[in-house]
mmCIF file of C-alpha atoms and ligand atoms in Angstrom:
data_model
loop_
_atom_site.group_PDB
_atom_site.id
_atom_site.type_symbol
_atom_site.label_atom_id
_atom_site.label_comp_id
_atom_site.label_asym_id
_atom_site.label_seq_id
_atom_site.Cartn_x
_atom_site.Cartn_y
_atom_site.Cartn_z
ATOM 1 C CA MET A 20 15.364 16.195 -10.231
ATOM 2 C CA ILE A 21 14.297 12.519 -10.415
ATOM 3 C CA TYR A 22 11.460 11.539 -8.118
ATOM 4 C CA ALA A 23 11.481 7.744 -7.713
ATOM 5 C CA ASP A 24 9.810 7.152 -4.431
ATOM 6 C CA ASN A 25 6.240 6.511 -5.666
ATOM 7 C CA ALA A 26 5.710 3.716 -3.174
ATOM 8 C CA ALA A 27 6.013 6.402 -0.442
ATOM 9 C CA THR A 28 3.686 8.781 -2.159
ATOM 10 C CA THR A 29 2.690 9.840 -5.748
ATOM 11 C CA PRO A 30 2.111 13.326 -7.210
ATOM 12 C CA LEU A 31 -1.509 14.403 -7.455
ATOM 13 C CA ASP A 32 -3.038 13.755 -10.828
ATOM 14 C CA ARG A 33 -4.046 17.030 -12.556
ATOM 15 C CA ASP A 34 -7.613 15.922 -13.346
ATOM 16 C CA ALA A 35 -7.942 14.779 -9.753
ATOM 17 C CA PHE A 36 -6.774 18.209 -8.542
ATOM 18 C CA GLU A 37 -9.127 20.071 -10.831
ATOM 19 C CA VAL A 38 -12.158 18.107 -9.730
ATOM 20 C CA MET A 39 -11.459 19.075 -6.104
ATOM 21 C CA CYS A 40 -11.526 22.882 -6.602
ATOM 22 C CA PRO A 41 -15.257 23.430 -7.016
ATOM 23 C CA PHE A 42 -15.942 21.436 -3.812
ATOM 24 C CA LEU A 43 -13.478 23.671 -1.923
ATOM 25 C CA LEU A 44 -14.427 27.055 -3.380
ATOM 26 C CA GLU A 45 -18.094 26.806 -4.525
ATOM 27 C CA TYR A 46 -19.958 23.759 -3.340
ATOM 28 C CA TYR A 47 -18.435 23.818 0.178
ATOM 29 C CA GLY A 48 -21.724 23.021 1.981
ATOM 30 C CA ASN A 49 -21.675 20.247 4.566
ATOM 31 C CA ALA A 50 -22.759 17.132 2.635
ATOM 32 C CA SER A 51 -24.790 15.990 5.583
ATOM 33 C CA GLN A 52 -27.045 19.038 5.640
ATOM 34 C CA PRO A 53 -30.538 18.560 4.173
ATOM 35 C CA TYR A 54 -30.726 21.926 2.231
ATOM 36 C CA SER A 55 -30.327 22.290 -1.562
ATOM 37 C CA PHE A 56 -26.911 23.911 -1.245
ATOM 38 C CA SER A 57 -25.472 20.542 -0.145
ATOM 39 C CA VAL A 58 -27.012 18.591 -3.037
ATOM 40 C CA ALA A 59 -23.845 18.862 -5.225
ATOM 41 C CA GLY A 60 -21.665 17.492 -2.507
ATOM 42 C CA LYS A 61 -24.118 14.692 -1.660
ATOM 43 C CA LYS A 62 -24.375 13.688 -5.311
ATOM 44 C CA ALA A 63 -20.576 13.762 -5.797
ATOM 45 C CA LEU A 64 -20.114 11.545 -2.675
ATOM 46 C CA LYS A 65 -22.574 9.069 -4.004
ATOM 47 C CA GLN A 66 -20.939 8.908 -7.387
ATOM 48 C CA ALA A 67 -17.466 8.586 -5.876
ATOM 49 C CA ARG A 68 -18.570 5.715 -3.735
ATOM 50 C CA LYS A 69 -20.042 4.021 -6.744
ATOM 51 C CA THR A 70 -16.979 4.503 -8.924
ATOM 52 C CA ILE A 71 -14.591 3.196 -6.260
ATOM 53 C CA ALA A 72 -16.835 0.187 -5.410
ATOM 54 C CA HIS A 73 -17.053 -0.807 -9.135
ATOM 55 C CA ARG A 74 -13.272 -0.679 -9.466
ATOM 56 C CA ILE A 75 -12.771 -3.322 -6.728
ATOM 57 C CA GLY A 76 -15.927 -5.426 -7.412
ATOM 58 C CA ALA A 77 -17.756 -4.125 -4.298
ATOM 59 C CA LEU A 78 -21.137 -2.630 -3.615
ATOM 60 C CA PRO A 79 -21.247 1.176 -2.953
ATOM 61 C CA GLU A 80 -22.586 0.599 0.537
ATOM 62 C CA GLU A 81 -19.491 -1.535 1.304
ATOM 63 C CA ILE A 82 -17.112 1.473 0.839
ATOM 64 C CA TYR A 83 -16.322 3.500 3.946
ATOM 65 C CA PHE A 84 -14.258 6.638 3.508
ATOM 66 C CA THR A 85 -11.344 7.086 5.946
ATOM 67 C CA SER A 86 -8.293 9.316 6.246
ATOM 68 C CA GLY A 87 -6.090 6.798 4.619
ATOM 69 C CA GLY A 88 -4.316 3.435 4.908
ATOM 70 C CA THR A 89 -3.277 3.766 8.538
ATOM 71 C CA GLU A 90 -6.891 4.540 9.675
ATOM 72 C CA SER A 91 -8.296 1.756 7.524
ATOM 73 C CA ASP A 92 -5.841 -0.831 8.858
ATOM 74 C CA ASN A 93 -6.526 0.230 12.465
ATOM 75 C CA TRP A 94 -10.188 0.102 11.977
ATOM 76 C CA ALA A 95 -10.188 -3.326 10.420
ATOM 77 C CA ILE A 96 -8.081 -4.805 13.179
ATOM 78 C CA LYS A 97 -9.418 -3.012 16.208
ATOM 79 C CA GLY A 98 -12.998 -3.065 14.962
ATOM 80 C CA ILE A 99 -12.918 -6.762 14.889
ATOM 81 C CA MET A 100 -10.477 -7.696 17.598
ATOM 82 C CA ALA A 101 -11.114 -5.196 20.491
ATOM 83 C CA GLY A 102 -13.170 -7.019 23.067
ATOM 84 C CA SER A 103 -13.080 -10.296 21.048
ATOM 85 C CA HIS A 104 -12.185 -13.520 22.875
ATOM 86 C CA GLY A 105 -10.580 -14.826 19.667
ATOM 87 C CA SER A 106 -7.012 -14.603 18.462
ATOM 88 C CA MET A 107 -5.650 -13.226 15.192
ATOM 89 C CA ILE A 108 -2.952 -13.968 12.701
ATOM 90 C CA THR A 109 -0.920 -11.497 10.638
ATOM 91 C CA SER A 110 2.567 -11.546 8.995
ATOM 92 C CA GLN A 111 6.023 -10.367 9.859
ATOM 93 C CA ILE A 112 6.205 -8.248 6.666
ATOM 94 C CA GLU A 113 3.132 -6.017 7.266
ATOM 95 C CA HIS A 114 3.363 -2.223 7.336
ATOM 96 C CA HIS A 115 3.600 -0.674 10.818
ATOM 97 C CA ALA A 116 -0.043 0.522 10.467
ATOM 98 C CA VAL A 117 -0.928 -3.205 10.811
ATOM 99 C CA LEU A 118 1.847 -4.315 13.085
ATOM 100 C CA HIS A 119 1.423 -1.571 15.620
ATOM 101 C CA ALA A 120 -2.411 -2.042 15.636
ATOM 102 C CA CYS A 121 -1.780 -5.611 16.425
ATOM 103 C CA ASN A 122 0.646 -4.634 19.229
ATOM 104 C CA ALA A 123 -2.188 -2.520 20.674
ATOM 105 C CA MET A 124 -4.458 -5.557 20.565
ATOM 106 C CA GLU A 125 -1.808 -7.659 22.301
ATOM 107 C CA ARG A 126 -1.683 -4.988 25.093
ATOM 108 C CA LEU A 127 -5.517 -5.725 25.505
ATOM 109 C CA GLY A 128 -4.794 -9.411 25.893
ATOM 110 C CA VAL A 129 -5.468 -10.574 22.261
ATOM 111 C CA ARG A 130 -3.165 -13.362 21.080
ATOM 112 C CA VAL A 131 -1.529 -12.457 17.756
ATOM 113 C CA GLU A 132 0.572 -14.787 15.688
ATOM 114 C CA TYR A 133 3.008 -13.406 13.026
ATOM 115 C CA LEU A 134 3.608 -15.613 9.952
ATOM 116 C CA PRO A 135 7.063 -15.602 8.430
ATOM 117 C CA ALA A 136 7.816 -14.853 4.847
ATOM 118 C CA ASP A 137 10.151 -16.663 2.464
ATOM 119 C CA ARG A 138 13.292 -15.243 0.704
ATOM 120 C CA ASN A 139 11.027 -13.519 -1.888
ATOM 121 C CA CYS A 140 8.955 -11.870 0.892
ATOM 122 C CA VAL A 141 6.004 -14.112 0.287
ATOM 123 C CA VAL A 142 3.785 -15.498 3.071
ATOM 124 C CA GLN A 143 3.211 -19.170 2.445
ATOM 125 C CA PRO A 144 -0.349 -20.528 2.696
ATOM 126 C CA GLU A 145 1.086 -23.660 4.423
ATOM 127 C CA ALA A 146 2.365 -21.508 7.313
ATOM 128 C CA LEU A 147 -1.254 -20.176 7.812
ATOM 129 C CA LYS A 148 -2.633 -23.684 7.625
ATOM 130 C CA GLU A 149 -0.357 -24.816 10.362
ATOM 131 C CA ARG A 150 -1.130 -21.942 12.778
ATOM 132 C CA ILE A 151 -4.864 -21.265 12.237
ATOM 133 C CA THR A 152 -7.234 -22.709 14.773
ATOM 134 C CA GLN A 153 -11.049 -22.584 15.379
ATOM 135 C CA ASN A 154 -10.280 -19.662 17.755
ATOM 136 C CA THR A 155 -8.736 -17.497 15.097
ATOM 137 C CA ARG A 156 -11.160 -14.619 14.453
ATOM 138 C CA LEU A 157 -9.149 -12.557 11.961
ATOM 139 C CA VAL A 158 -6.363 -13.138 9.396
ATOM 140 C CA SER A 159 -4.782 -9.952 8.063
ATOM 141 C CA VAL A 160 -2.111 -10.267 5.322
ATOM 142 C CA MET A 161 -1.129 -7.438 2.943
ATOM 143 C CA MET A 162 -1.825 -7.699 -0.733
ATOM 144 C CA ALA A 163 1.531 -6.264 -1.821
ATOM 145 C CA ASN A 164 4.493 -5.346 0.299
ATOM 146 C CA ASN A 165 5.527 -1.679 0.348
ATOM 147 C CA GLU A 166 9.234 -2.215 0.721
ATOM 148 C CA VAL A 167 9.953 -4.845 -1.936
ATOM 149 C CA GLY A 168 6.681 -4.971 -3.946
ATOM 150 C CA SER A 169 5.990 -8.709 -3.422
ATOM 151 C CA VAL A 170 2.469 -9.751 -4.198
ATOM 152 C CA GLN A 171 0.951 -12.229 -1.688
ATOM 153 C CA PRO A 172 -1.195 -15.324 -2.507
ATOM 154 C CA ILE A 173 -4.332 -13.619 -1.228
ATOM 155 C CA ALA A 174 -6.932 -16.040 -2.754
ATOM 156 C CA GLU A 175 -5.335 -19.006 -1.018
ATOM 157 C CA LEU A 176 -4.857 -17.230 2.317
ATOM 158 C CA SER A 177 -8.464 -15.976 2.425
ATOM 159 C CA ARG A 178 -9.756 -19.489 1.518
ATOM 160 C CA ILE A 179 -7.794 -20.963 4.454
ATOM 161 C CA ALA A 180 -9.131 -18.223 6.763
ATOM 162 C CA HIS A 181 -12.742 -18.932 5.697
ATOM 163 C CA GLU A 182 -12.457 -22.684 5.908
ATOM 164 C CA ASN A 183 -11.552 -22.074 9.603
ATOM 165 C CA GLY A 184 -14.316 -19.593 10.245
ATOM 166 C CA ALA A 185 -11.995 -16.543 10.392
ATOM 167 C CA LEU A 186 -12.474 -13.148 8.637
ATOM 168 C CA PHE A 187 -9.894 -12.041 6.103
ATOM 169 C CA HIS A 188 -8.513 -8.494 5.904
ATOM 170 C CA THR A 189 -5.869 -7.263 3.418
ATOM 171 C CA ASP A 190 -3.792 -4.004 3.441
ATOM 172 C CA ALA A 191 -4.022 -3.280 -0.262
ATOM 173 C CA VAL A 192 -2.515 0.144 -0.027
ATOM 174 C CA GLN A 193 0.250 -0.639 -2.480
ATOM 175 C CA ALA A 194 -1.959 -2.636 -4.819
ATOM 176 C CA VAL A 195 -5.145 -0.675 -5.492
ATOM 177 C CA GLY A 196 -4.790 1.303 -8.723
ATOM 178 C CA HIS A 197 -1.703 -0.722 -9.674
ATOM 179 C CA MET A 198 -2.886 -4.287 -10.099
ATOM 180 C CA GLU A 199 -6.392 -5.965 -10.615
ATOM 181 C CA THR A 200 -8.125 -6.146 -7.268
ATOM 182 C CA ASP A 201 -11.510 -7.837 -6.975
ATOM 183 C CA VAL A 202 -12.829 -8.460 -3.464
ATOM 184 C CA ASN A 203 -15.090 -11.275 -4.712
ATOM 185 C CA CYS A 204 -12.554 -13.165 -6.733
ATOM 186 C CA LEU A 205 -10.209 -12.964 -3.850
ATOM 187 C CA GLU A 206 -12.856 -13.544 -1.211
ATOM 188 C CA ILE A 207 -11.781 -10.550 0.877
ATOM 189 C CA ASP A 208 -13.838 -9.360 3.883
ATOM 190 C CA MET A 209 -12.079 -6.102 4.462
ATOM 191 C CA LEU A 210 -9.612 -4.149 2.327
ATOM 192 C CA SER A 211 -7.620 -1.000 3.124
ATOM 193 C CA ALA A 212 -6.602 1.537 0.380
ATOM 194 C CA SER A 213 -5.072 4.981 0.319
ATOM 195 C CA ALA A 214 -5.493 7.614 -2.388
ATOM 196 C CA HIS A 215 -2.024 9.171 -2.239
ATOM 197 C CA LYS A 216 -0.531 5.904 -3.477
ATOM 198 C CA PHE A 217 -2.453 6.148 -6.710
ATOM 199 C CA ASN A 218 -2.115 9.864 -7.633
ATOM 200 C CA GLY A 219 -4.986 10.951 -5.365
ATOM 201 C CA PRO A 220 -4.675 13.455 -2.491
ATOM 202 C CA LYS A 221 -3.041 12.641 0.857
ATOM 203 C CA GLY A 222 -5.215 12.092 3.909
ATOM 204 C CA ILE A 223 -7.960 10.172 2.310
ATOM 205 C CA GLY A 224 -8.625 6.465 1.657
ATOM 206 C CA PHE A 225 -11.199 3.867 2.200
ATOM 207 C CA LEU A 226 -12.008 0.608 3.982
ATOM 208 C CA TYR A 227 -14.044 -1.921 2.091
ATOM 209 C CA ILE A 228 -16.212 -3.903 4.556
ATOM 210 C CA ARG A 229 -18.195 -6.820 3.158
ATOM 211 C CA LYS A 230 -21.851 -6.467 3.871
ATOM 212 C CA GLY A 231 -22.866 -8.343 7.017
ATOM 213 C CA THR A 232 -19.417 -8.193 8.690
ATOM 214 C CA ALA A 233 -19.840 -7.405 12.336
ATOM 215 C CA ILE A 234 -17.397 -4.600 12.969
ATOM 216 C CA GLN A 235 -17.368 -1.925 15.659
ATOM 217 C CA PRO A 236 -17.516 1.754 14.682
ATOM 218 C CA TYR A 237 -14.194 3.514 14.217
ATOM 219 C CA ALA A 238 -15.410 6.808 15.531
ATOM 220 C CA ASP A 239 -18.570 7.690 17.428
ATOM 221 C CA GLY A 240 -20.352 10.960 16.548
ATOM 222 C CA GLY A 241 -22.557 11.922 13.546
ATOM 223 C CA ALA A 242 -24.280 9.490 11.208
ATOM 224 C CA GLN A 243 -21.736 9.677 8.341
ATOM 225 C CA GLU A 244 -20.489 6.429 6.743
ATOM 226 C CA ALA A 245 -23.585 4.526 7.957
ATOM 227 C CA GLY A 246 -22.880 5.618 11.565
ATOM 228 C CA LEU A 247 -19.614 3.695 11.635
ATOM 229 C CA ARG A 248 -17.074 6.426 10.991
ATOM 230 C CA ALA A 249 -18.444 9.777 12.143
ATOM 231 C CA GLY A 250 -17.048 13.060 10.912
ATOM 232 C CA THR A 251 -17.844 15.637 8.214
ATOM 233 C CA GLU A 252 -17.078 14.109 4.804
ATOM 234 C CA ASN A 253 -13.989 15.361 2.919
ATOM 235 C CA VAL A 254 -15.967 15.699 -0.350
ATOM 236 C CA ALA A 255 -13.106 17.368 -2.385
ATOM 237 C CA SER A 256 -10.618 14.610 -1.520
ATOM 238 C CA ILE A 257 -13.095 11.789 -1.908
ATOM 239 C CA VAL A 258 -14.105 12.996 -5.370
ATOM 240 C CA ALA A 259 -10.455 13.375 -6.436
ATOM 241 C CA MET A 260 -9.651 9.871 -5.047
ATOM 242 C CA ALA A 261 -12.343 8.444 -7.285
ATOM 243 C CA VAL A 262 -11.031 10.273 -10.390
ATOM 244 C CA ALA A 263 -7.425 9.162 -9.666
ATOM 245 C CA LEU A 264 -8.494 5.566 -9.138
ATOM 246 C CA GLU A 265 -10.578 5.520 -12.307
ATOM 247 C CA LYS A 266 -7.703 6.969 -14.317
ATOM 248 C CA ASN A 267 -5.097 4.561 -12.940
ATOM 249 C CA CYS A 268 -7.346 1.602 -13.526
ATOM 250 C CA GLU A 269 -8.159 2.676 -17.079
ATOM 251 C CA HIS A 270 -4.457 2.894 -17.986
ATOM 252 C CA MET A 271 -3.378 -0.024 -15.733
ATOM 253 C CA GLN A 272 -2.058 -2.336 -18.427
ATOM 254 C CA GLU A 273 -0.104 0.304 -20.390
ATOM 255 C CA ASN A 274 1.345 1.630 -17.021
ATOM 256 C CA GLN A 275 2.381 -1.886 -16.045
ATOM 257 C CA ILE A 276 4.199 -2.454 -19.310
ATOM 258 C CA ARG A 277 5.985 0.942 -19.147
ATOM 259 C CA LEU A 278 7.053 0.451 -15.524
ATOM 260 C CA ARG A 279 8.378 -3.073 -16.146
ATOM 261 C CA LYS A 280 10.508 -1.602 -18.962
ATOM 262 C CA LEU A 281 11.955 0.997 -16.565
ATOM 263 C CA GLU A 282 12.750 -1.766 -13.996
ATOM 264 C CA GLN A 283 14.571 -3.774 -16.684
ATOM 265 C CA ILE A 284 16.607 -0.824 -17.953
ATOM 266 C CA MET A 285 17.800 0.009 -14.470
ATOM 267 C CA GLU A 286 18.610 -3.577 -13.595
ATOM 268 C CA ASP A 287 20.525 -4.189 -16.865
ATOM 269 C CA ARG A 288 22.485 -0.975 -16.392
ATOM 270 C CA LEU A 289 23.491 -1.937 -12.900
ATOM 271 C CA ARG A 290 24.640 -5.432 -14.035
ATOM 272 C CA ALA A 291 26.563 -3.855 -16.895
ATOM 273 C CA GLU A 292 28.356 -1.650 -14.314
ATOM 274 C CA ASN A 293 29.279 -4.842 -12.394
ATOM 275 C CA ILE A 294 27.446 -3.698 -9.254
ATOM 276 C CA ASP A 295 27.054 -6.697 -6.897
ATOM 277 C CA PHE A 296 23.398 -6.564 -5.837
ATOM 278 C CA ILE A 297 20.415 -8.764 -4.922
ATOM 279 C CA ARG A 298 17.059 -7.743 -6.303
ATOM 280 C CA ASN A 299 14.558 -8.412 -3.509
ATOM 281 C CA GLY A 300 10.932 -9.618 -3.800
ATOM 282 C CA ASN A 301 8.935 -11.437 -6.386
ATOM 283 C CA ARG A 302 8.712 -8.629 -8.953
ATOM 284 C CA GLY A 303 5.046 -8.111 -7.968
ATOM 285 C CA ILE A 304 4.127 -4.470 -8.091
ATOM 286 C CA PRO A 305 5.394 -2.901 -11.388
ATOM 287 C CA GLY A 306 7.988 -0.216 -10.865
ATOM 288 C CA ASN A 307 8.955 -1.229 -7.321
ATOM 289 C CA ILE A 308 12.591 -2.306 -7.258
ATOM 290 C CA SER A 309 14.303 -3.162 -3.920
ATOM 291 C CA LEU A 310 18.060 -3.567 -4.257
ATOM 292 C CA SER A 311 20.483 -4.806 -1.635
ATOM 293 C CA ILE A 312 23.969 -3.737 -2.667
ATOM 294 C CA ARG A 313 26.930 -5.599 -1.256
ATOM 295 C CA GLY A 314 29.194 -3.445 0.907
ATOM 296 C CA ALA A 315 26.959 -0.379 0.753
ATOM 297 C CA GLU A 316 24.935 1.382 3.369
ATOM 298 C CA GLY A 317 21.355 2.327 2.497
ATOM 299 C CA GLU A 318 21.397 5.639 4.354
ATOM 300 C CA MET A 319 24.661 6.660 2.698
ATOM 301 C CA LEU A 320 23.276 5.758 -0.793
ATOM 302 C CA LEU A 321 20.064 7.735 -0.073
ATOM 303 C CA HIS A 322 22.025 10.849 0.917
ATOM 304 C CA ARG A 323 24.493 10.680 -1.988
ATOM 305 C CA LEU A 324 21.614 10.248 -4.396
ATOM 306 C CA ASP A 325 19.865 13.162 -2.676
ATOM 307 C CA LEU A 326 22.908 15.378 -3.460
ATOM 308 C CA LYS A 327 22.358 14.458 -7.109
ATOM 309 C CA LYS A 328 18.646 15.385 -6.752
ATOM 310 C CA ILE A 329 17.583 11.767 -7.054
ATOM 311 C CA TYR A 330 14.936 10.801 -4.563
ATOM 312 C CA VAL A 331 14.564 7.134 -3.504
ATOM 313 C CA SER A 332 13.983 5.392 -0.153
ATOM 314 C CA THR A 333 15.681 2.949 2.098
ATOM 315 C CA GLY A 334 12.476 0.994 2.507
ATOM 316 C CA SER A 335 9.275 2.212 4.005
ATOM 317 C CA ALA A 336 8.825 5.998 4.179
ATOM 318 C CA CYS A 337 7.668 5.622 7.784
ATOM 319 C CA ASP A 338 11.101 3.962 8.526
ATOM 320 C CA SER A 339 13.216 6.782 7.186
ATOM 321 C CA LYS A 340 14.302 7.909 10.724
ATOM 322 C CA ASN A 341 15.156 4.353 11.574
ATOM 323 C CA THR A 342 18.584 3.434 10.398
ATOM 324 C CA GLU A 343 18.250 -0.147 11.433
ATOM 325 C CA ILE A 344 17.747 -2.925 8.863
ATOM 326 C CA SER A 345 13.990 -2.985 8.300
ATOM 327 C CA HIS A 346 11.777 -5.752 9.684
ATOM 328 C CA VAL A 347 10.844 -6.836 6.098
ATOM 329 C CA ILE A 348 14.501 -7.228 4.982
ATOM 330 C CA LYS A 349 15.130 -9.131 8.256
ATOM 331 C CA ALA A 350 12.101 -11.325 7.669
ATOM 332 C CA MET A 351 13.345 -12.195 4.151
ATOM 333 C CA LYS A 352 16.767 -13.183 5.615
ATOM 334 C CA VAL A 353 18.716 -11.048 3.054
ATOM 335 C CA PRO A 354 22.407 -12.013 3.730
ATOM 336 C CA ASP A 355 24.091 -9.539 6.158
ATOM 337 C CA GLU A 356 26.717 -8.355 3.680
ATOM 338 C CA TYR A 357 23.855 -7.161 1.404
ATOM 339 C CA ALA A 358 21.133 -6.247 3.834
ATOM 340 C CA GLU A 359 22.589 -2.882 5.017
ATOM 341 C CA GLY A 360 22.912 -1.716 1.470
ATOM 342 C CA THR A 361 19.166 -1.862 0.764
ATOM 343 C CA ILE A 362 17.396 0.885 -1.180
ATOM 344 C CA ARG A 363 13.992 0.986 -2.794
ATOM 345 C CA VAL A 364 13.403 2.698 -6.154
ATOM 346 C CA SER A 365 9.745 3.042 -7.054
ATOM 347 C CA PHE A 366 8.904 4.373 -10.459
ATOM 348 C CA GLY A 367 5.570 6.083 -11.340
ATOM 349 C CA ALA A 368 3.714 8.035 -13.915
ATOM 350 C CA GLY A 369 6.296 10.800 -14.195
ATOM 351 C CA ASN A 370 9.376 8.630 -14.784
ATOM 352 C CA THR A 371 11.055 7.994 -18.067
ATOM 353 C CA GLU A 372 13.583 5.533 -19.475
ATOM 354 C CA GLU A 373 16.231 8.184 -19.030
ATOM 355 C CA ASP A 374 15.460 8.374 -15.319
ATOM 356 C CA ALA A 375 15.937 4.635 -14.948
ATOM 357 C CA ALA A 376 19.325 4.793 -16.731
ATOM 358 C CA ASP A 377 20.428 7.924 -14.764
ATOM 359 C CA ILE A 378 19.673 6.301 -11.386
ATOM 360 C CA ALA A 379 21.678 3.238 -12.292
ATOM 361 C CA ARG A 380 24.572 5.428 -13.519
ATOM 362 C CA ALA A 381 24.425 7.501 -10.335
ATOM 363 C CA LEU A 382 24.511 4.436 -8.169
ATOM 364 C CA ALA A 383 27.449 3.040 -10.086
ATOM 365 C CA GLU A 384 29.313 6.356 -9.693
ATOM 366 C CA ILE A 385 28.700 6.236 -5.950
ATOM 367 C CA MET A 386 29.769 2.588 -5.604
ATOM 368 C CA ASN A 387 32.837 2.976 -7.774
ATOM 369 C CA GLY A 388 33.857 6.109 -5.858
ATOM 370 C CA MET A 389 33.942 3.939 -2.732
ATOM 371 C CA LYS A 390 36.499 1.448 -4.163
HETATM 372 N N1 PLP B 409 0.046 0.217 4.365
HETATM 373 C C1 PLP B 409 0.979 0.165 3.476
HETATM 374 C C2 PLP B 409 1.326 -1.101 2.800
HETATM 375 C C3 PLP B 409 1.588 1.402 3.096
HETATM 376 O O1 PLP B 409 2.577 1.358 2.153
HETATM 377 C C4 PLP B 409 1.270 2.562 3.746
HETATM 378 C C5 PLP B 409 1.990 3.847 3.447
HETATM 379 O O2 PLP B 409 3.176 3.934 3.318
HETATM 380 C C6 PLP B 409 0.173 2.542 4.699
HETATM 381 C C7 PLP B 409 -0.371 1.304 5.005
HETATM 382 C C8 PLP B 409 -0.258 3.793 5.420
HETATM 383 O O3 PLP B 409 -1.025 4.520 4.521
HETATM 384 P P1 PLP B 409 -1.364 6.105 4.833
HETATM 385 O O4 PLP B 409 -0.081 6.876 4.456
HETATM 386 O O5 PLP B 409 -2.427 6.419 3.852
HETATM 387 O O6 PLP B 409 -1.784 6.224 6.190
#
């Protein structure tokens, strides 16, 4: 089989898996307990927080462990906006974790503006400048889009937010572990990340919250995560997340070069087969290729590839039940005759040059079979 849906999720790194086992089987003590049996867990948590903080240029006390990207996004938005008299700005190309959290805020009476994106799925800083006001409390724009991989001009967007007295949050779920991410260089106040997108376990992630940011707790209960996110710590997954992040960051450059090569092989092959397609996005996240193929239907392509044991996606994993054209493809204004034939191939650590060529060959077979 060929698994090429790494933007939906990645396989767990073996070292990350191995580091989990002792915390599940031997050092299973509750890390919040004061006795010596819990020391190993406590120490591991402290080290993991330090490792993760270092990789994004943060302080350890600015890292808050969560259950993943969805929770981090919900916390950042609701923790700032619930009960606020201000308004917020996000973009039309966000993941549903952000969009639906914003919808929930609208139901509470918060005014939310949705910035458009250009043909390459990039939110223009000018658009933010036009809409931001002194009443804007929060701006939330993702670092890299999950459907087409486009990287956003985060430094410029955060500068505009700060010049107008607003906080800046970014959903960096697709970026962390795949591209350099420094919260200080980019002047980010809050950043969401999820371990299963960088070869860590599912159900664990973090929210970076800049020191001094006035945010409401996500969950009330025990004193974990400085009293802001109560609940017994998932030590095994947290430790594995830190190992996976460390490994991905150490090999980031070589991974990027390898993934770019796979993209090129696939694109060249498709062109050589005379497939009429548009490649979406600004070629941001390495290995993420969104193709809109003229005259095709994304769902049909996905199922035909599935029969060949090739696993790709029509867009966001969370949209797989939704056969409509995705909100991202709509926001980019992909021409109608191409839009319906959109698929996302996202290469990762396990993919080879042969995989890239095989996927292109399989797509050509399917398309030629339709003529
Ligand atoms: N944000 C983006 C950009 C994503 O791609 C995803 C997952 O697909 C999420 C948020 C949600 O993350 P999680 O699956 O960890 O809840």
